[in-house]
Amino acid sequence: MTLNIALPKGRLGEKVYERFERAGFPCPAIREENRKLIFDNEALGLRFFWAKPSDVAIYVERGAADIGVAGKDILLEYEPDVYELSDLGLGKCRMAVAAPQGKYLDPGRTLRVATKFQRIARAHYAGKGRDIDVIHLNGSIEIAPILGLSDVIVDIVETGTTLRENNLEVIEEVAPISARLIANKASFAFQKDMIEKIAAGLSAGLEEPQ
Ligand code: PRP
């Protein structure tokens, strides 16, 4: 039986794949410079594929992938019906509320919040009993408060450079984010031994510097 593994395409995915390699689950073909998206290691019964990071949880939830690696931001936003097996400690960043530097004053009316993460924003403000108007954007969220489209943004902050260079600042922390190993629920029941072996391998030596 082949175990299908969805990896997030991009910089995070490369670090994640290195973790698989170090844990004894390599797939040398993945290192070849080409535009292929699916790679098999028949000897180990593994098939890796690169998915858009925000799509990994869809593949895993529907069973097209048995396991995968997704950001906690995606898990909080879409609440896919999957098992979250472990925190890989990679891709660490935070979800935060940000506003123009030194200018934020609660407007005392419905707060306009621009974000890609509608559910996370709603849950955050519901917890504070604050009424908000969510403005759903697909990217470049940082420009919304500068142009007067919103009062604040809810977005991912990693180094803080994007905020700084656009004269914004964090005004509230929402949640810490990192990459999580997730599993399809049926796959976990049927391929428990293999999936647990991989989960243990990926977490081994986590306390060492990456
Ligand atoms: C994220 C986020 C910020 C940026 C933060 O965007 O939306 O724009 O990273 O990183 P920093 O704090 O290190 O500057 P990402 O690059 O993931 O892509 P996106 O524009 O598609 O959201």
GROMACS .gro file of N, CA, C and O in nm, residues 66-119:
model
  216
   66ASP      N    1  -0.283   1.077   0.256
   66ASP     CA    2  -0.304   1.012   0.386
   66ASP      C    3  -0.255   1.101   0.499
   66ASP      O    4  -0.315   1.107   0.606
   67ILE      N    5  -0.142   1.168   0.474
   67ILE     CA    6  -0.089   1.264   0.570
   67ILE      C    7  -0.042   1.388   0.495
   67ILE      O    8  -0.030   1.386   0.372
   68GLY      N    9  -0.014   1.495   0.569
   68GLY     CA   10   0.035   1.615   0.505
   68GLY      C   11   0.085   1.712   0.611
   68GLY      O   12   0.074   1.685   0.731
   69VAL      N   13   0.141   1.822   0.564
   69VAL     CA   14   0.189   1.924   0.657
   69VAL      C   15   0.121   2.057   0.621
   69VAL      O   16   0.129   2.104   0.508
   70ALA      N   17   0.052   2.112   0.720
   70ALA     CA   18  -0.024   2.235   0.698
   70ALA      C   19   0.004   2.333   0.811
   70ALA      O   20   0.032   2.293   0.925
   71GLY      N   21  -0.006   2.462   0.779
   71GLY     CA   22   0.012   2.565   0.881
   71GLY      C   23  -0.107   2.567   0.976
   71GLY      O   24  -0.221   2.542   0.935
   72LYS      N   25  -0.079   2.601   1.102
   72LYS     CA   26  -0.188   2.610   1.200
   72LYS      C   27  -0.289   2.717   1.158
   72LYS      O   28  -0.408   2.707   1.190
   73ASP      N   29  -0.244   2.819   1.083
   73ASP     CA   30  -0.336   2.922   1.035
   73ASP      C   31  -0.446   2.861   0.949
   73ASP      O   32  -0.564   2.893   0.964
   74ILE      N   33  -0.408   2.769   0.861
   74ILE     CA   34  -0.505   2.703   0.772
   74ILE      C   35  -0.598   2.614   0.853
   74ILE      O   36  -0.718   2.607   0.828
   75LEU      N   37  -0.543   2.546   0.954
   75LEU     CA   38  -0.626   2.456   1.036
   75LEU      C   39  -0.727   2.536   1.118
   75LEU      O   40  -0.842   2.496   1.132
   76LEU      N   41  -0.685   2.651   1.169
   76LEU     CA   42  -0.777   2.736   1.246
   76LEU      C   43  -0.883   2.797   1.155
   76LEU      O   44  -0.999   2.811   1.193
   77GLU      N   45  -0.844   2.832   1.035
   77GLU     CA   46  -0.937   2.903   0.946
   77GLU      C   47  -1.040   2.809   0.883
   77GLU      O   48  -1.157   2.842   0.874
   78TYR      N   49  -0.996   2.691   0.840
   78TYR     CA   50  -1.088   2.602   0.767
   78TYR      C   51  -1.140   2.487   0.851
   78TYR      O   52  -1.232   2.417   0.810
   79GLU      N   53  -1.082   2.466   0.968
   79GLU     CA   54  -1.123   2.357   1.057
   79GLU      C   55  -1.149   2.228   0.982
   79GLU      O   56  -1.257   2.169   0.990
   80PRO      N   57  -1.050   2.179   0.905
   80PRO     CA   58  -1.071   2.054   0.832
   80PRO      C   59  -1.088   1.938   0.930
   80PRO      O   60  -1.033   1.941   1.041
   81ASP      N   61  -1.163   1.836   0.887
   81ASP     CA   62  -1.189   1.720   0.971
   81ASP      C   63  -1.073   1.621   0.957
   81ASP      O   64  -1.083   1.523   0.882
   82VAL      N   65  -0.962   1.652   1.022
   82VAL     CA   66  -0.840   1.569   1.014
   82VAL      C   67  -0.783   1.556   1.155
   82VAL      O   68  -0.825   1.629   1.245
   83TYR      N   69  -0.690   1.462   1.172
   83TYR     CA   70  -0.617   1.458   1.300
   83TYR      C   71  -0.494   1.547   1.290
   83TYR      O   72  -0.423   1.543   1.190
   84GLU      N   73  -0.472   1.626   1.395
   84GLU     CA   74  -0.349   1.705   1.402
   84GLU      C   75  -0.255   1.623   1.490
   84GLU      O   76  -0.278   1.607   1.609
   85LEU      N   77  -0.150   1.564   1.428
   85LEU     CA   78  -0.067   1.469   1.502
   85LEU      C   79   0.046   1.535   1.580
   85LEU      O   80   0.079   1.492   1.689
   86SER      N   81   0.110   1.635   1.520
   86SER     CA   82   0.222   1.697   1.593
   86SER      C   83   0.255   1.834   1.539
   86SER      O   84   0.218   1.869   1.426
   87ASP      N   85   0.325   1.909   1.622
   87ASP     CA   86   0.376   2.041   1.585
   87ASP      C   87   0.520   2.019   1.540
   87ASP      O   88   0.603   1.972   1.618
   88LEU      N   89   0.550   2.051   1.414
   88LEU     CA   90   0.686   2.025   1.363
   88LEU      C   91   0.783   2.136   1.402
   88LEU      O   92   0.903   2.126   1.377
   89GLY      N   93   0.732   2.243   1.459
   89GLY     CA   94   0.819   2.352   1.503
   89GLY      C   95   0.884   2.427   1.388
   89GLY      O   96   0.980   2.501   1.407
   90LEU      N   97   0.832   2.410   1.268
   90LEU     CA   98   0.884   2.480   1.150
   90LEU      C   99   0.785   2.589   1.110
   90LEU      O  100   0.668   2.582   1.147
   91GLY      N  101   0.833   2.686   1.031
   91GLY     CA  102   0.743   2.790   0.981
   91GLY      C  103   0.677   2.868   1.092
   91GLY      O  104   0.560   2.905   1.084
   92LYS      N  105   0.754   2.894   1.197
   92LYS     CA  106   0.695   2.965   1.312
   92LYS      C  107   0.667   3.111   1.281
   92LYS      O  108   0.753   3.183   1.230
   93CYS      N  109   0.546   3.154   1.311
   93CYS     CA  110   0.509   3.294   1.297
   93CYS      C  111   0.389   3.316   1.388
   93CYS      O  112   0.359   3.231   1.472
   94ARG      N  113   0.320   3.429   1.374
   94ARG     CA  114   0.204   3.450   1.460
   94ARG      C  115   0.093   3.519   1.383
   94ARG      O  116   0.119   3.591   1.286
   95MET      N  117  -0.028   3.494   1.427
   95MET     CA  118  -0.144   3.564   1.373
   95MET      C  119  -0.162   3.684   1.464
   95MET      O  120  -0.160   3.669   1.587
   96ALA      N  121  -0.176   3.801   1.405
   96ALA     CA  122  -0.185   3.921   1.489
   96ALA      C  123  -0.279   4.024   1.428
   96ALA      O  124  -0.310   4.020   1.309
   97VAL      N  125  -0.325   4.115   1.513
   97VAL     CA  126  -0.400   4.232   1.468
   97VAL      C  127  -0.299   4.344   1.453
   97VAL      O  128  -0.215   4.365   1.543
   98ALA      N  129  -0.303   4.415   1.341
   98ALA     CA  130  -0.210   4.527   1.322
   98ALA      C  131  -0.287   4.650   1.275
   98ALA      O  132  -0.397   4.639   1.217
   99ALA      N  133  -0.227   4.766   1.301
   99ALA     CA  134  -0.290   4.894   1.266
   99ALA      C  135  -0.179   4.995   1.236
   99ALA      O  136  -0.062   4.971   1.270
  100PRO      N  137  -0.215   5.110   1.176
  100PRO     CA  138  -0.113   5.213   1.149
  100PRO      C  139  -0.040   5.253   1.278
  100PRO      O  140  -0.104   5.274   1.382
  101GLN      N  141   0.093   5.263   1.268
  101GLN     CA  142   0.180   5.292   1.383
  101GLN      C  143   0.136   5.414   1.462
  101GLN      O  144   0.121   5.523   1.405
  102GLY      N  145   0.118   5.394   1.591
  102GLY     CA  146   0.090   5.505   1.682
  102GLY      C  147  -0.043   5.574   1.659
  102GLY      O  148  -0.071   5.676   1.721
  103LYS      N  149  -0.125   5.517   1.570
  103LYS     CA  150  -0.247   5.590   1.534
  103LYS      C  151  -0.373   5.520   1.581
  103LYS      O  152  -0.482   5.574   1.566
  104TYR      N  153  -0.357   5.396   1.634
  104TYR     CA  154  -0.479   5.321   1.659
  104TYR      C  155  -0.557   5.371   1.779
  104TYR      O  156  -0.507   5.380   1.890
  105LEU      N  157  -0.681   5.404   1.753
  105LEU     CA  158  -0.777   5.441   1.858
  105LEU      C  159  -0.902   5.363   1.825
  105LEU      O  160  -0.948   5.367   1.709
  106ASP      N  161  -0.958   5.293   1.922
  106ASP     CA  162  -1.082   5.219   1.894
  106ASP      C  163  -1.186   5.318   1.842
  106ASP      O  164  -1.217   5.417   1.907
  107PRO      N  165  -1.239   5.296   1.722
  107PRO     CA  166  -1.332   5.393   1.664
  107PRO      C  167  -1.468   5.400   1.735
  107PRO      O  168  -1.548   5.491   1.706
  108GLY      N  169  -1.494   5.306   1.828
  108GLY     CA  170  -1.620   5.313   1.903
  108GLY      C  171  -1.742   5.280   1.819
  108GLY      O  172  -1.854   5.308   1.857
  109ARG      N  173  -1.720   5.225   1.702
  109ARG     CA  174  -1.830   5.174   1.617
  109ARG      C  175  -1.782   5.038   1.566
  109ARG      O  176  -1.676   4.992   1.606
  110THR      N  177  -1.864   4.977   1.480
  110THR     CA  178  -1.824   4.849   1.423
  110THR      C  179  -1.683   4.861   1.365
  110THR      O  180  -1.656   4.953   1.286
  111LEU      N  181  -1.596   4.770   1.408
  111LEU     CA  182  -1.456   4.778   1.364
  111LEU      C  183  -1.442   4.712   1.227
  111LEU      O  184  -1.486   4.598   1.208
  112ARG      N  185  -1.380   4.780   1.134
  112ARG     CA  186  -1.360   4.722   1.000
  112ARG      C  187  -1.226   4.647   0.999
  112ARG      O  188  -1.120   4.706   1.022
  113VAL      N  189  -1.235   4.516   0.972
  113VAL     CA  190  -1.118   4.428   0.982
  113VAL      C  191  -1.090   4.366   0.845
  113VAL      O  192  -1.173   4.289   0.794
  114ALA      N  193  -0.976   4.397   0.785
  114ALA     CA  194  -0.940   4.335   0.656
  114ALA      C  195  -0.854   4.212   0.683
  114ALA      O  196  -0.762   4.217   0.765
  115THR      N  197  -0.885   4.103   0.615
  115THR     CA  198  -0.811   3.979   0.639
  115THR      C  199  -0.837   3.875   0.533
  115THR      O  200  -0.937   3.881   0.462
  116LYS      N  201  -0.742   3.779   0.525
  116LYS     CA  202  -0.765   3.657   0.446
  116LYS      C  203  -0.829   3.552   0.536
  116LYS      O  204  -0.873   3.448   0.490
  117PHE      N  205  -0.824   3.577   0.670
  117PHE     CA  206  -0.862   3.475   0.767
  117PHE      C  207  -0.990   3.516   0.840
  117PHE      O  208  -0.987   3.560   0.955
  118GLN      N  209  -1.103   3.501   0.770
  118GLN     CA  210  -1.231   3.551   0.823
  118GLN      C  211  -1.271   3.481   0.953
  118GLN      O  212  -1.316   3.545   1.046
  119ARG      N  213  -1.257   3.350   0.956
  119ARG     CA  214  -1.304   3.277   1.074
  119ARG      C  215  -1.218   3.311   1.197
  119ARG      O  216  -1.269   3.330   1.307
   0.00000   0.00000   0.00000
